CSV table of C-alpha atoms in Angstrom, one decimal:
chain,number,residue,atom,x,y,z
A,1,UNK,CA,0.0,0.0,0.0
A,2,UNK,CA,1.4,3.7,-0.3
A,3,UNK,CA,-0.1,6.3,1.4
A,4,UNK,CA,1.2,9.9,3.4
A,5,UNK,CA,3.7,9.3,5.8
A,6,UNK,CA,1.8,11.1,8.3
A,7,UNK,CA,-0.7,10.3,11.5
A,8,UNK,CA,-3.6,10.3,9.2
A,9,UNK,CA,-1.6,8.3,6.7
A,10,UNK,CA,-0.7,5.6,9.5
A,11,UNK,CA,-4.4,5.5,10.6
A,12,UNK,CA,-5.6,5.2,7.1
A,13,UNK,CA,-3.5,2.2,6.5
A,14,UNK,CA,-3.9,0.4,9.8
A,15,UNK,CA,-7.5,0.8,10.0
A,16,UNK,CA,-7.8,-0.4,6.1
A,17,UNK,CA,-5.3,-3.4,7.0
A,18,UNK,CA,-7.5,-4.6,10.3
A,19,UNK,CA,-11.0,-4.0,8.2
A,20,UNK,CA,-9.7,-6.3,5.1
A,21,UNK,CA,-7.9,-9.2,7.1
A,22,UNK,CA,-10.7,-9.7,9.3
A,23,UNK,CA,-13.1,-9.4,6.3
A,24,UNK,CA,-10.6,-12.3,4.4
A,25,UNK,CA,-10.2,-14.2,7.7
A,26,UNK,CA,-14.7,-14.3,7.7
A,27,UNK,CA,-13.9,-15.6,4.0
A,28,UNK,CA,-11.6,-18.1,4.9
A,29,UNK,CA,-8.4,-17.0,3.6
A,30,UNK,CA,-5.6,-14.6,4.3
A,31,UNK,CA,-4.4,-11.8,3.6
A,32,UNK,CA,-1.1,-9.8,4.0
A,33,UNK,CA,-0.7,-5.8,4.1
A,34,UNK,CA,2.5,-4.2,3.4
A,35,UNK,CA,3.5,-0.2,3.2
A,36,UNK,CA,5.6,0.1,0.6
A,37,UNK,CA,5.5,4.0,0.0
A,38,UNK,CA,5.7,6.3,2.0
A,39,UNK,CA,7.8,4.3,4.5
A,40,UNK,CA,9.7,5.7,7.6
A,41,UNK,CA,12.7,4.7,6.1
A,42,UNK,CA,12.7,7.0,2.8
A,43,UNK,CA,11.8,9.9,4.7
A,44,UNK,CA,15.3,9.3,6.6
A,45,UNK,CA,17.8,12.0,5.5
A,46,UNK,CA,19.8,9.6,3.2
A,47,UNK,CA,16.3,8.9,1.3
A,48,UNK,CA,14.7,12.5,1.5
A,49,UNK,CA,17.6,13.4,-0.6
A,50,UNK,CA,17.8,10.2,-2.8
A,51,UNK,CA,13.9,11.0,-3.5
A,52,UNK,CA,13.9,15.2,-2.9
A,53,UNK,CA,10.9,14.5,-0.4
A,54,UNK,CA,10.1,17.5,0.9
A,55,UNK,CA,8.9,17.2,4.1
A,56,UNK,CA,7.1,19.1,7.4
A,57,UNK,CA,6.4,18.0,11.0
A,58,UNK,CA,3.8,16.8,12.4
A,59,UNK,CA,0.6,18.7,13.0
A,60,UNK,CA,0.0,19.6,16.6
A,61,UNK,CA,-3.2,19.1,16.6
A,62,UNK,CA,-3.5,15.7,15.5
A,63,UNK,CA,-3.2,13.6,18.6
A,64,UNK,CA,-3.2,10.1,16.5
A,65,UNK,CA,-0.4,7.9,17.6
A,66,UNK,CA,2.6,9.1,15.1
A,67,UNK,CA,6.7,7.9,15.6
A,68,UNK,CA,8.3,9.9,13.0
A,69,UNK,CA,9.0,13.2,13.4
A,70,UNK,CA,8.6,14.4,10.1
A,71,UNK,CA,5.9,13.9,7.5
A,72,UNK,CA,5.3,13.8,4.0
A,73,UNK,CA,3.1,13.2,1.4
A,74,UNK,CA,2.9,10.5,-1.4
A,75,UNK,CA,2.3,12.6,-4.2
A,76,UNK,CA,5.8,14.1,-3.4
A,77,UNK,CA,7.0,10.6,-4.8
A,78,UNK,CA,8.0,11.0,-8.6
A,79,UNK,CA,5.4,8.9,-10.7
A,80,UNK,CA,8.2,6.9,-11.9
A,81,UNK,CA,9.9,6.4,-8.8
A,82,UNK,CA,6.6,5.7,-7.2
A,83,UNK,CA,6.2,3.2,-9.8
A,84,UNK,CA,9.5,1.5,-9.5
A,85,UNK,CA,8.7,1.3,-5.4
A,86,UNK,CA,5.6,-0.4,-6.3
A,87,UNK,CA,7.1,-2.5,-9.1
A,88,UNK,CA,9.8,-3.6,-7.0
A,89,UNK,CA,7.6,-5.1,-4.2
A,90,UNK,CA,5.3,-6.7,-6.3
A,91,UNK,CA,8.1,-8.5,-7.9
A,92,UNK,CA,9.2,-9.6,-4.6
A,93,UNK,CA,6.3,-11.5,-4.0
A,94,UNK,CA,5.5,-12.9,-7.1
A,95,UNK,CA,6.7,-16.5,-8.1
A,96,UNK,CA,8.9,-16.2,-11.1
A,97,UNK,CA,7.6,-19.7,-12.7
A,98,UNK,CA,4.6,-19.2,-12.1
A,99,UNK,CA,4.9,-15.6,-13.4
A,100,UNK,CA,6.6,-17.3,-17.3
A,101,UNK,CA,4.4,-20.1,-17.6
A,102,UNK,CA,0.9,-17.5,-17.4
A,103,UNK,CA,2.7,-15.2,-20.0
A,104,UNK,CA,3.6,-18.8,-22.2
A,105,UNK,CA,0.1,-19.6,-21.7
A,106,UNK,CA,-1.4,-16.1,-22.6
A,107,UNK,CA,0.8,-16.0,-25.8
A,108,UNK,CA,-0.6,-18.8,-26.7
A,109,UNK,CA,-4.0,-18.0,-26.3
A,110,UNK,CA,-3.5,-15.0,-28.1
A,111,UNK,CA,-1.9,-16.8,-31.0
A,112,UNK,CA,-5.3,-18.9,-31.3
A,113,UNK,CA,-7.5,-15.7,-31.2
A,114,UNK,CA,-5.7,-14.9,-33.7
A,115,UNK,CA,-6.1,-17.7,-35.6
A,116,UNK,CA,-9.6,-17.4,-35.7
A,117,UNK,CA,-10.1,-14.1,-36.3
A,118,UNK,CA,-8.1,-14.4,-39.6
A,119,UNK,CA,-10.5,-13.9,-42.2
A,120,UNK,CA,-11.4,-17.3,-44.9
């Protein structure tokens, strides 16, 4: 999941992580959340620089619970780094073989629409 990097942000993804695990558990199955974007660790100074996050404490005001002490948004992400982030851990949890032998098996069902789609 990506998200703000903020109280509201941590809520947000805490609150959407407890409603859909208990929803899969009632279904029978499980499920497994992970923050990918915007993480405590690339709002450290060594990624707010790699990234050029701009960034702002924490509001006052919002009494959530909150352990950084800075905050930014998600949107400050680049859409192609933002991309990569999300590219990157979705190819961490996909199996590889299983990965190949759907886009073997799509090729080939493409090949045979093809096929009949050729006119005569």
């Amino acid at each position: 999941m990506v998200g703000d990097y903020d109280p509201s942000g941590e809520h947000l993804f805490n609150a959407l992580a407890e409603d859909v695990i208990a929803f899969a558990q009632g279904a029978g199955t499980e499920v497994e959340f992970e923050r990918v974007a915007v993480t405590a660790e690339q709002v450290t100074a060594e990624q707010v620089t790699a990234y050029n996050l701009p960034t702002a404490p924490p509001k006052a005001t919002d009494r959530r619970s909150f352990s950084g002490t800075a905050t930014t948004q998600v949107e400050a992400l680049p859409p192609d780094i933002l991309a990569a982030i999300v590219r990157q851990a979705i190819e961490a949890h996909r199996d590889q073989v299983v990965h190949r032998r759907t886009l073997e098996r799509e090729e080939i069902e493409r090949q045979a629409v093809r096929e009949r789609l050729r006119p005569g």
